[in-house]
mmCIF file of N, CA and C in Angstrom:
data_model
loop_
_atom_site.group_PDB
_atom_site.id
_atom_site.type_symbol
_atom_site.label_atom_id
_atom_site.label_comp_id
_atom_site.label_asym_id
_atom_site.label_seq_id
_atom_site.Cartn_x
_atom_site.Cartn_y
_atom_site.Cartn_z
ATOM 1 N N GLN A 8 102.541 105.998 100.157
ATOM 2 C CA GLN A 8 102.631 106.260 101.586
ATOM 3 C C GLN A 8 102.839 104.952 102.341
ATOM 4 N N VAL A 9 103.885 104.902 103.114
ATOM 5 C CA VAL A 9 104.183 103.706 103.900
ATOM 6 C C VAL A 9 103.750 103.938 105.335
ATOM 7 N N GLN A 10 102.970 103.037 105.843
ATOM 8 C CA GLN A 10 102.574 103.109 107.248
ATOM 9 C C GLN A 10 103.356 102.075 108.039
ATOM 10 N N LEU A 11 103.894 102.516 109.163
ATOM 11 C CA LEU A 11 104.723 101.667 110.003
ATOM 12 C C LEU A 11 104.124 101.593 111.399
ATOM 13 N N VAL A 12 104.069 100.402 111.946
ATOM 14 C CA VAL A 12 103.514 100.213 113.285
ATOM 15 C C VAL A 12 104.492 99.394 114.108
ATOM 16 N N GLU A 13 104.990 100.003 115.191
ATOM 17 C CA GLU A 13 105.928 99.316 116.079
ATOM 18 C C GLU A 13 105.187 98.596 117.187
ATOM 19 N N SER A 14 105.844 97.576 117.710
ATOM 20 C CA SER A 14 105.325 96.860 118.871
ATOM 21 C C SER A 14 106.505 96.230 119.613
ATOM 22 N N GLY A 15 106.244 95.804 120.850
ATOM 23 C CA GLY A 15 107.254 95.083 121.602
ATOM 24 C C GLY A 15 107.949 95.861 122.693
ATOM 25 N N GLY A 16 107.644 97.143 122.807
ATOM 26 C CA GLY A 16 108.260 97.913 123.882
ATOM 27 C C GLY A 16 107.728 97.489 125.243
ATOM 28 N N GLY A 17 108.367 98.014 126.280
ATOM 29 C CA GLY A 17 107.920 97.693 127.629
ATOM 30 C C GLY A 17 108.967 98.025 128.656
ATOM 31 N N LEU A 18 108.778 97.453 129.827
ATOM 32 C CA LEU A 18 109.678 97.677 130.960
ATOM 33 C C LEU A 18 110.555 96.452 131.155
ATOM 34 N N VAL A 19 111.848 96.682 131.295
ATOM 35 C CA VAL A 19 112.783 95.578 131.493
ATOM 36 C C VAL A 19 113.871 96.037 132.460
ATOM 37 N N GLN A 20 114.428 95.104 133.184
ATOM 38 C CA GLN A 20 115.518 95.437 134.091
ATOM 39 C C GLN A 20 116.827 95.556 133.312
ATOM 40 N N ALA A 21 117.734 96.316 133.870
ATOM 41 C CA ALA A 21 119.062 96.445 133.258
ATOM 42 C C ALA A 21 119.669 95.062 133.054
ATOM 43 N N GLY A 22 120.255 94.885 131.869
ATOM 44 C CA GLY A 22 120.819 93.594 131.524
ATOM 45 C C GLY A 22 119.850 92.670 130.816
ATOM 46 N N GLY A 23 118.610 93.066 130.775
ATOM 47 C CA GLY A 23 117.587 92.242 130.147
ATOM 48 C C GLY A 23 117.491 92.469 128.648
ATOM 49 N N SER A 24 116.499 91.828 128.041
ATOM 50 C CA SER A 24 116.333 91.873 126.587
ATOM 51 C C SER A 24 114.906 92.245 126.219
ATOM 52 N N LEU A 25 114.788 92.867 125.071
ATOM 53 C CA LEU A 25 113.498 93.143 124.464
ATOM 54 C C LEU A 25 113.621 92.956 122.961
ATOM 55 N N ARG A 26 112.495 92.639 122.350
ATOM 56 C CA ARG A 26 112.469 92.470 120.898
ATOM 57 C C ARG A 26 111.391 93.392 120.340
ATOM 58 N N LEU A 27 111.813 94.345 119.548
ATOM 59 C CA LEU A 27 110.882 95.276 118.917
ATOM 60 C C LEU A 27 110.576 94.815 117.498
ATOM 61 N N SER A 28 109.347 95.016 117.098
ATOM 62 C CA SER A 28 108.939 94.684 115.743
ATOM 63 C C SER A 28 108.279 95.877 115.091
ATOM 64 N N CYS A 29 108.387 95.907 113.779
ATOM 65 C CA CYS A 29 107.775 96.981 113.003
ATOM 66 C C CYS A 29 107.137 96.352 111.776
ATOM 67 N N ALA A 30 105.847 96.619 111.590
ATOM 68 C CA ALA A 30 105.117 96.089 110.449
ATOM 69 C C ALA A 30 104.827 97.221 109.474
ATOM 70 N N ALA A 31 105.086 96.964 108.195
ATOM 71 C CA ALA A 31 104.899 97.980 107.157
ATOM 72 C C ALA A 31 103.725 97.626 106.263
ATOM 73 N N SER A 32 103.066 98.662 105.782
ATOM 74 C CA SER A 32 101.897 98.453 104.927
ATOM 75 C C SER A 32 102.260 98.327 103.457
ATOM 76 N N GLU A 33 103.466 98.718 103.121
ATOM 77 C CA GLU A 33 103.880 98.821 101.729
ATOM 78 C C GLU A 33 104.228 97.457 101.137
ATOM 79 N N ARG A 34 103.639 97.145 99.975
ATOM 80 C CA ARG A 34 103.907 95.864 99.349
ATOM 81 C C ARG A 34 105.310 95.778 98.784
ATOM 82 N N THR A 35 105.878 96.970 98.445
ATOM 83 C CA THR A 35 107.251 96.978 97.928
ATOM 84 C C THR A 35 108.239 97.273 99.044
ATOM 85 N N PHE A 36 107.964 96.715 100.179
ATOM 86 C CA PHE A 36 108.767 96.900 101.382
ATOM 87 C C PHE A 36 110.243 96.647 101.142
ATOM 88 N N SER A 37 110.555 95.675 100.317
ATOM 89 C CA SER A 37 111.940 95.263 100.138
ATOM 90 C C SER A 37 112.821 96.357 99.542
ATOM 91 N N ARG A 38 112.262 97.356 98.917
ATOM 92 C CA ARG A 38 113.076 98.396 98.302
ATOM 93 C C ARG A 38 113.511 99.477 99.283
ATOM 94 N N TYR A 39 113.003 99.422 100.518
ATOM 95 C CA TYR A 39 113.333 100.432 101.513
ATOM 96 C C TYR A 39 114.440 99.966 102.451
ATOM 97 N N THR A 40 115.330 100.888 102.751
ATOM 98 C CA THR A 40 116.208 100.700 103.898
ATOM 99 C C THR A 40 115.379 100.977 105.138
ATOM 100 N N MET A 41 115.468 100.072 106.104
ATOM 101 C CA MET A 41 114.683 100.201 107.323
ATOM 102 C C MET A 41 115.599 100.518 108.496
ATOM 103 N N GLY A 42 115.173 101.454 109.305
ATOM 104 C CA GLY A 42 116.008 101.856 110.426
ATOM 105 C C GLY A 42 115.247 101.925 111.727
ATOM 106 N N TRP A 43 116.009 101.906 112.804
ATOM 107 C CA TRP A 43 115.484 102.150 114.150
ATOM 108 C C TRP A 43 116.235 103.348 114.735
ATOM 109 N N PHE A 44 115.463 104.237 115.300
ATOM 110 C CA PHE A 44 115.993 105.391 116.009
ATOM 111 C C PHE A 44 115.387 105.412 117.403
ATOM 112 N N ARG A 45 115.959 106.210 118.267
ATOM 113 C CA ARG A 45 115.380 106.366 119.606
ATOM 114 C C ARG A 45 115.530 107.799 120.068
ATOM 115 N N GLN A 46 114.619 108.176 120.947
ATOM 116 C CA GLN A 46 114.649 109.529 121.488
ATOM 117 C C GLN A 46 114.286 109.500 122.963
ATOM 118 N N ALA A 47 115.222 109.928 123.780
ATOM 119 C CA ALA A 47 115.002 110.021 125.216
ATOM 120 C C ALA A 47 114.478 111.419 125.540
ATOM 121 N N PRO A 48 113.796 111.573 126.664
ATOM 122 C CA PRO A 48 113.268 112.885 127.043
ATOM 123 C C PRO A 48 114.358 113.949 127.091
ATOM 124 N N GLY A 49 114.117 115.054 126.420
ATOM 125 C CA GLY A 49 115.068 116.150 126.428
ATOM 126 C C GLY A 49 116.272 115.972 125.536
ATOM 127 N N LYS A 50 116.285 114.894 124.771
ATOM 128 C CA LYS A 50 117.422 114.633 123.886
ATOM 129 C C LYS A 50 116.967 114.541 122.432
ATOM 130 N N GLU A 51 117.933 114.673 121.538
ATOM 131 C CA GLU A 51 117.633 114.549 120.124
ATOM 132 C C GLU A 51 117.443 113.082 119.746
ATOM 133 N N ARG A 52 116.726 112.900 118.668
ATOM 134 C CA ARG A 52 116.555 111.547 118.146
ATOM 135 C C ARG A 52 117.902 111.047 117.638
ATOM 136 N N GLU A 53 118.219 109.803 117.960
ATOM 137 C CA GLU A 53 119.499 109.262 117.545
ATOM 138 C C GLU A 53 119.330 107.936 116.817
ATOM 139 N N PHE A 54 120.246 107.701 115.898
ATOM 140 C CA PHE A 54 120.259 106.479 115.116
ATOM 141 C C PHE A 54 120.644 105.293 115.997
ATOM 142 N N VAL A 55 120.003 104.163 115.758
ATOM 143 C CA VAL A 55 120.321 102.937 116.482
ATOM 144 C C VAL A 55 120.861 101.868 115.521
ATOM 145 N N ALA A 56 120.081 101.540 114.505
ATOM 146 C CA ALA A 56 120.479 100.470 113.590
ATOM 147 C C ALA A 56 119.675 100.591 112.302
ATOM 148 N N ALA A 57 120.206 99.986 111.243
ATOM 149 C CA ALA A 57 119.488 99.971 109.974
ATOM 150 C C ALA A 57 119.883 98.739 109.178
ATOM 151 N N ILE A 58 118.975 98.363 108.309
ATOM 152 C CA ILE A 58 119.221 97.238 107.410
ATOM 153 C C ILE A 58 118.847 97.686 106.007
ATOM 154 N N ARG A 59 119.768 97.477 105.090
ATOM 155 C CA ARG A 59 119.571 97.984 103.739
ATOM 156 C C ARG A 59 118.473 97.212 103.009
ATOM 157 N N ARG A 60 117.992 97.805 101.936
ATOM 158 C CA ARG A 60 116.964 97.151 101.133
ATOM 159 C C ARG A 60 117.472 95.816 100.626
ATOM 160 N N ASN A 61 116.533 94.923 100.483
ATOM 161 C CA ASN A 61 116.833 93.556 100.053
ATOM 162 C C ASN A 61 117.786 92.834 101.012
ATOM 163 N N GLY A 62 117.896 93.327 102.247
ATOM 164 C CA GLY A 62 118.757 92.688 103.232
ATOM 165 C C GLY A 62 120.236 92.801 102.917
ATOM 166 N N ASP A 63 120.606 93.796 102.130
ATOM 167 C CA ASP A 63 121.980 93.933 101.661
ATOM 168 C C ASP A 63 122.872 94.611 102.691
ATOM 169 N N GLY A 64 122.936 94.056 103.889
ATOM 170 C CA GLY A 64 123.831 94.560 104.909
ATOM 171 C C GLY A 64 123.138 95.341 105.997
ATOM 172 N N THR A 65 123.796 95.396 107.149
ATOM 173 C CA THR A 65 123.286 96.106 108.319
ATOM 174 C C THR A 65 124.356 97.055 108.849
ATOM 175 N N TYR A 66 123.926 98.051 109.602
ATOM 176 C CA TYR A 66 124.888 98.914 110.270
ATOM 177 C C TYR A 66 124.258 99.421 111.561
ATOM 178 N N TYR A 67 125.137 99.704 112.532
ATOM 179 C CA TYR A 67 124.700 100.008 113.888
ATOM 180 C C TYR A 67 125.432 101.219 114.453
ATOM 181 N N ALA A 68 124.787 101.862 115.408
ATOM 182 C CA ALA A 68 125.481 102.859 116.212
ATOM 183 C C ALA A 68 126.532 102.140 117.051
ATOM 184 N N ASP A 69 127.641 102.795 117.277
ATOM 185 C CA ASP A 69 128.725 102.160 118.038
ATOM 186 C C ASP A 69 128.255 101.707 119.421
ATOM 187 N N SER A 70 127.341 102.455 119.997
ATOM 188 C CA SER A 70 126.897 102.173 121.365
ATOM 189 C C SER A 70 126.109 100.877 121.492
ATOM 190 N N VAL A 71 125.601 100.347 120.381
ATOM 191 C CA VAL A 71 124.779 99.142 120.464
ATOM 192 C C VAL A 71 125.402 97.943 119.767
ATOM 193 N N LYS A 72 126.530 98.142 119.118
ATOM 194 C CA LYS A 72 127.170 97.039 118.405
ATOM 195 C C LYS A 72 127.470 95.882 119.355
ATOM 196 N N GLY A 73 127.145 94.686 118.888
ATOM 197 C CA GLY A 73 127.382 93.504 119.692
ATOM 198 C C GLY A 73 126.246 93.167 120.648
ATOM 199 N N ARG A 74 125.305 94.094 120.821
ATOM 200 C CA ARG A 74 124.185 93.851 121.733
ATOM 201 C C ARG A 74 122.847 93.850 121.007
ATOM 202 N N PHE A 75 122.732 94.653 119.967
ATOM 203 C CA PHE A 75 121.484 94.758 119.206
ATOM 204 C C PHE A 75 121.653 94.087 117.854
ATOM 205 N N THR A 76 120.563 93.506 117.375
ATOM 206 C CA THR A 76 120.564 92.891 116.052
ATOM 207 C C THR A 76 119.303 93.295 115.299
ATOM 208 N N ILE A 77 119.493 93.815 114.104
ATOM 209 C CA ILE A 77 118.361 94.177 113.258
ATOM 210 C C ILE A 77 118.202 93.128 112.170
ATOM 211 N N SER A 78 116.966 92.798 111.849
ATOM 212 C CA SER A 78 116.699 91.833 110.790
ATOM 213 C C SER A 78 115.389 92.203 110.106
ATOM 214 N N ARG A 79 115.145 91.619 108.960
ATOM 215 C CA ARG A 79 113.925 91.917 108.234
ATOM 216 C C ARG A 79 113.398 90.665 107.553
ATOM 217 N N ASP A 80 112.099 90.667 107.358
ATOM 218 C CA ASP A 80 111.433 89.607 106.618
ATOM 219 C C ASP A 80 110.612 90.295 105.531
ATOM 220 N N ASP A 81 111.153 90.320 104.335
ATOM 221 C CA ASP A 81 110.491 91.051 103.253
ATOM 222 C C ASP A 81 109.163 90.425 102.862
ATOM 223 N N ALA A 82 109.053 89.134 102.999
ATOM 224 C CA ALA A 82 107.798 88.462 102.653
ATOM 225 C C ALA A 82 106.668 88.904 103.579
ATOM 226 N N LYS A 83 107.004 89.162 104.829
ATOM 227 C CA LYS A 83 106.005 89.572 105.805
ATOM 228 C C LYS A 83 105.928 91.092 105.957
ATOM 229 N N GLY A 84 106.906 91.795 105.412
ATOM 230 C CA GLY A 84 106.928 93.237 105.566
ATOM 231 C C GLY A 84 107.221 93.680 106.976
ATOM 232 N N THR A 85 108.147 93.004 107.641
ATOM 233 C CA THR A 85 108.469 93.327 109.024
ATOM 234 C C THR A 85 109.972 93.521 109.208
ATOM 235 N N VAL A 86 110.313 94.327 110.183
ATOM 236 C CA VAL A 86 111.691 94.508 110.603
ATOM 237 C C VAL A 86 111.725 94.385 112.128
ATOM 238 N N THR A 87 112.751 93.743 112.627
ATOM 239 C CA THR A 87 112.853 93.427 114.046
ATOM 240 C C THR A 87 114.162 93.946 114.621
ATOM 241 N N LEU A 88 114.088 94.414 115.849
ATOM 242 C CA LEU A 88 115.289 94.836 116.561
ATOM 243 C C LEU A 88 115.378 94.031 117.855
ATOM 244 N N GLN A 89 116.329 93.132 117.907
ATOM 245 C CA GLN A 89 116.585 92.358 119.121
ATOM 246 C C GLN A 89 117.588 93.135 119.967
ATOM 247 N N MET A 90 117.195 93.450 121.193
ATOM 248 C CA MET A 90 118.035 94.250 122.066
ATOM 249 C C MET A 90 118.410 93.446 123.298
ATOM 250 N N ASN A 91 119.677 93.230 123.483
ATOM 251 C CA ASN A 91 120.189 92.480 124.621
ATOM 252 C C ASN A 91 121.050 93.371 125.513
ATOM 253 N N SER A 92 121.226 92.939 126.744
ATOM 254 C CA SER A 92 122.076 93.662 127.702
ATOM 255 C C SER A 92 121.702 95.137 127.769
ATOM 256 N N LEU A 93 120.442 95.397 127.925
ATOM 257 C CA LEU A 93 119.955 96.776 127.927
ATOM 258 C C LEU A 93 120.441 97.547 129.143
ATOM 259 N N LYS A 94 120.619 98.845 128.927
ATOM 260 C CA LYS A 94 121.128 99.728 129.970
ATOM 261 C C LYS A 94 120.076 100.780 130.312
ATOM 262 N N PRO A 95 120.071 101.273 131.519
ATOM 263 C CA PRO A 95 119.079 102.294 131.895
ATOM 264 C C PRO A 95 119.118 103.527 130.991
ATOM 265 N N GLU A 96 120.286 103.899 130.540
ATOM 266 C CA GLU A 96 120.405 105.085 129.674
ATOM 267 C C GLU A 96 119.816 104.872 128.279
ATOM 268 N N GLU A 97 119.373 103.657 128.012
ATOM 269 C CA GLU A 97 118.730 103.369 126.731
ATOM 270 C C GLU A 97 117.207 103.477 126.812
ATOM 271 N N THR A 98 116.744 103.937 127.933
ATOM 272 C CA THR A 98 115.332 104.248 128.061
ATOM 273 C C THR A 98 114.972 105.366 127.089
ATOM 274 N N ALA A 99 113.980 105.091 126.242
ATOM 275 C CA ALA A 99 113.623 106.041 125.193
ATOM 276 C C ALA A 99 112.396 105.536 124.455
ATOM 277 N N VAL A 100 111.872 106.396 123.604
ATOM 278 C CA VAL A 100 110.879 105.961 122.623
ATOM 279 C C VAL A 100 111.656 105.506 121.387
ATOM 280 N N TYR A 101 111.362 104.308 120.953
ATOM 281 C CA TYR A 101 112.041 103.738 119.800
ATOM 282 C C TYR A 101 111.126 103.830 118.573
ATOM 283 N N TYR A 102 111.709 104.331 117.477
ATOM 284 C CA TYR A 102 110.954 104.549 116.252
ATOM 285 C C TYR A 102 111.488 103.696 115.109
ATOM 286 N N CYS A 103 110.582 103.175 114.341
ATOM 287 C CA CYS A 103 110.901 102.484 113.111
ATOM 288 C C CYS A 103 110.776 103.492 111.975
ATOM 289 N N ALA A 104 111.662 103.372 110.979
ATOM 290 C CA ALA A 104 111.627 104.321 109.874
ATOM 291 C C ALA A 104 111.994 103.625 108.570
ATOM 292 N N ALA A 105 111.511 104.182 107.479
ATOM 293 C CA ALA A 105 111.779 103.640 106.146
ATOM 294 C C ALA A 105 112.260 104.748 105.224
ATOM 295 N N GLY A 106 113.263 104.429 104.403
ATOM 296 C CA GLY A 106 113.767 105.413 103.463
ATOM 297 C C GLY A 106 114.412 104.740 102.268
ATOM 298 N N LEU A 107 114.649 105.531 101.243
ATOM 299 C CA LEU A 107 115.210 104.972 100.024
ATOM 300 C C LEU A 107 116.726 105.136 99.927
ATOM 301 N N ALA A 108 117.328 105.863 100.857
ATOM 302 C CA ALA A 108 118.782 106.002 100.840
ATOM 303 C C ALA A 108 119.440 104.656 101.091
ATOM 304 N N TYR A 109 120.505 104.379 100.376
ATOM 305 C CA TYR A 109 121.179 103.087 100.540
ATOM 306 C C TYR A 109 121.888 103.015 101.883
ATOM 307 N N TYR A 110 122.452 104.141 102.299
ATOM 308 C CA TYR A 110 123.133 104.195 103.594
ATOM 309 C C TYR A 110 122.959 105.584 104.192
ATOM 310 N N SER A 111 122.435 105.653 105.397
ATOM 311 C CA SER A 111 122.373 106.901 106.135
ATOM 312 C C SER A 111 122.038 106.632 107.582
ATOM 313 N N THR A 112 122.624 107.411 108.469
ATOM 314 C CA THR A 112 122.271 107.364 109.879
ATOM 315 C C THR A 112 121.497 108.616 110.272
ATOM 316 N N ARG A 113 121.185 109.431 109.297
ATOM 317 C CA ARG A 113 120.478 110.679 109.561
ATOM 318 C C ARG A 113 118.973 110.483 109.462
ATOM 319 N N SER A 114 118.259 111.012 110.419
ATOM 320 C CA SER A 114 116.814 110.845 110.409
ATOM 321 C C SER A 114 116.186 111.492 109.177
ATOM 322 N N ARG A 115 116.805 112.528 108.656
ATOM 323 C CA ARG A 115 116.253 113.225 107.492
ATOM 324 C C ARG A 115 116.254 112.357 106.243
ATOM 325 N N SER A 116 117.042 111.308 106.256
ATOM 326 C CA SER A 116 117.105 110.415 105.098
ATOM 327 C C SER A 116 115.985 109.380 105.080
ATOM 328 N N PHE A 117 115.237 109.342 106.155
ATOM 329 C CA PHE A 117 114.138 108.390 106.257
ATOM 330 C C PHE A 117 112.822 109.144 106.101
ATOM 331 N N ASP A 118 112.007 108.670 105.197
ATOM 332 C CA ASP A 118 110.811 109.406 104.819
ATOM 333 C C ASP A 118 109.568 109.034 105.605
ATOM 334 N N TYR A 119 109.535 107.832 106.124
ATOM 335 C CA TYR A 119 108.339 107.354 106.799
ATOM 336 C C TYR A 119 108.687 106.869 108.199
ATOM 337 N N TRP A 120 107.790 107.175 109.140
ATOM 338 C CA TRP A 120 108.049 106.894 110.545
ATOM 339 C C TRP A 120 106.838 106.270 111.208
ATOM 340 N N GLY A 121 107.113 105.392 112.152
ATOM 341 C CA GLY A 121 106.053 104.871 112.997
ATOM 342 C C GLY A 121 105.772 105.818 114.144
ATOM 343 N N GLN A 122 104.850 105.429 114.969
ATOM 344 C CA GLN A 122 104.439 106.285 116.085
ATOM 345 C C GLN A 122 105.339 106.136 117.298
ATOM 346 N N GLY A 123 106.163 105.113 117.294
ATOM 347 C CA GLY A 123 107.104 104.892 118.385
ATOM 348 C C GLY A 123 106.580 103.932 119.435
ATOM 349 N N THR A 124 107.500 103.291 120.113
ATOM 350 C CA THR A 124 107.163 102.394 121.212
ATOM 351 C C THR A 124 108.118 102.658 122.369
ATOM 352 N N GLN A 125 107.574 102.729 123.557
ATOM 353 C CA GLN A 125 108.367 103.087 124.734
ATOM 354 C C GLN A 125 109.151 101.886 125.249
ATOM 355 N N VAL A 126 110.424 102.116 125.483
ATOM 356 C CA VAL A 126 111.291 101.132 126.131
ATOM 357 C C VAL A 126 111.817 101.772 127.401
ATOM 358 N N THR A 127 111.580 101.114 128.520
ATOM 359 C CA THR A 127 112.050 101.611 129.807
ATOM 360 C C THR A 127 112.932 100.553 130.446
ATOM 361 N N VAL A 128 114.153 100.947 130.762
ATOM 362 C CA VAL A 128 115.107 100.028 131.372
ATOM 363 C C VAL A 128 115.356 100.500 132.796
ATOM 364 N N SER A 129 114.984 99.680 133.751
ATOM 365 C CA SER A 129 115.146 100.055 135.157
ATOM 366 C C SER A 129 116.497 99.585 135.681
ATOM 367 N N SER A 130 117.019 100.334 136.621
ATOM 368 C CA SER A 130 118.335 99.996 137.179
ATOM 369 C C SER A 130 118.205 99.109 138.393
#
């Protein structure tokens, strides 16, 4: 069982930046693909970014490419999402997730989830 704890959410003005972090309890953290998803009120959860196990590549939703960066530190068991040039429509609860699939943007492919952290972008 992998436990994930997100941190770093908050309130930011449009155009601003936030850095989200996710800490994992699993010692074999490096074998998991780690992802970030978000869910706005009344909307479905959507994929944001992911980084493959052992740091073997990253992939992003088209809407965040060039603005968001995902990274991981396997020694510390953490994954980070740097978010720049934030937009009001990106206000949502952001979730960290872990899964064994090598590549997937589907939430069903991720087996473990954090509790989420709120990101609010004001206009």
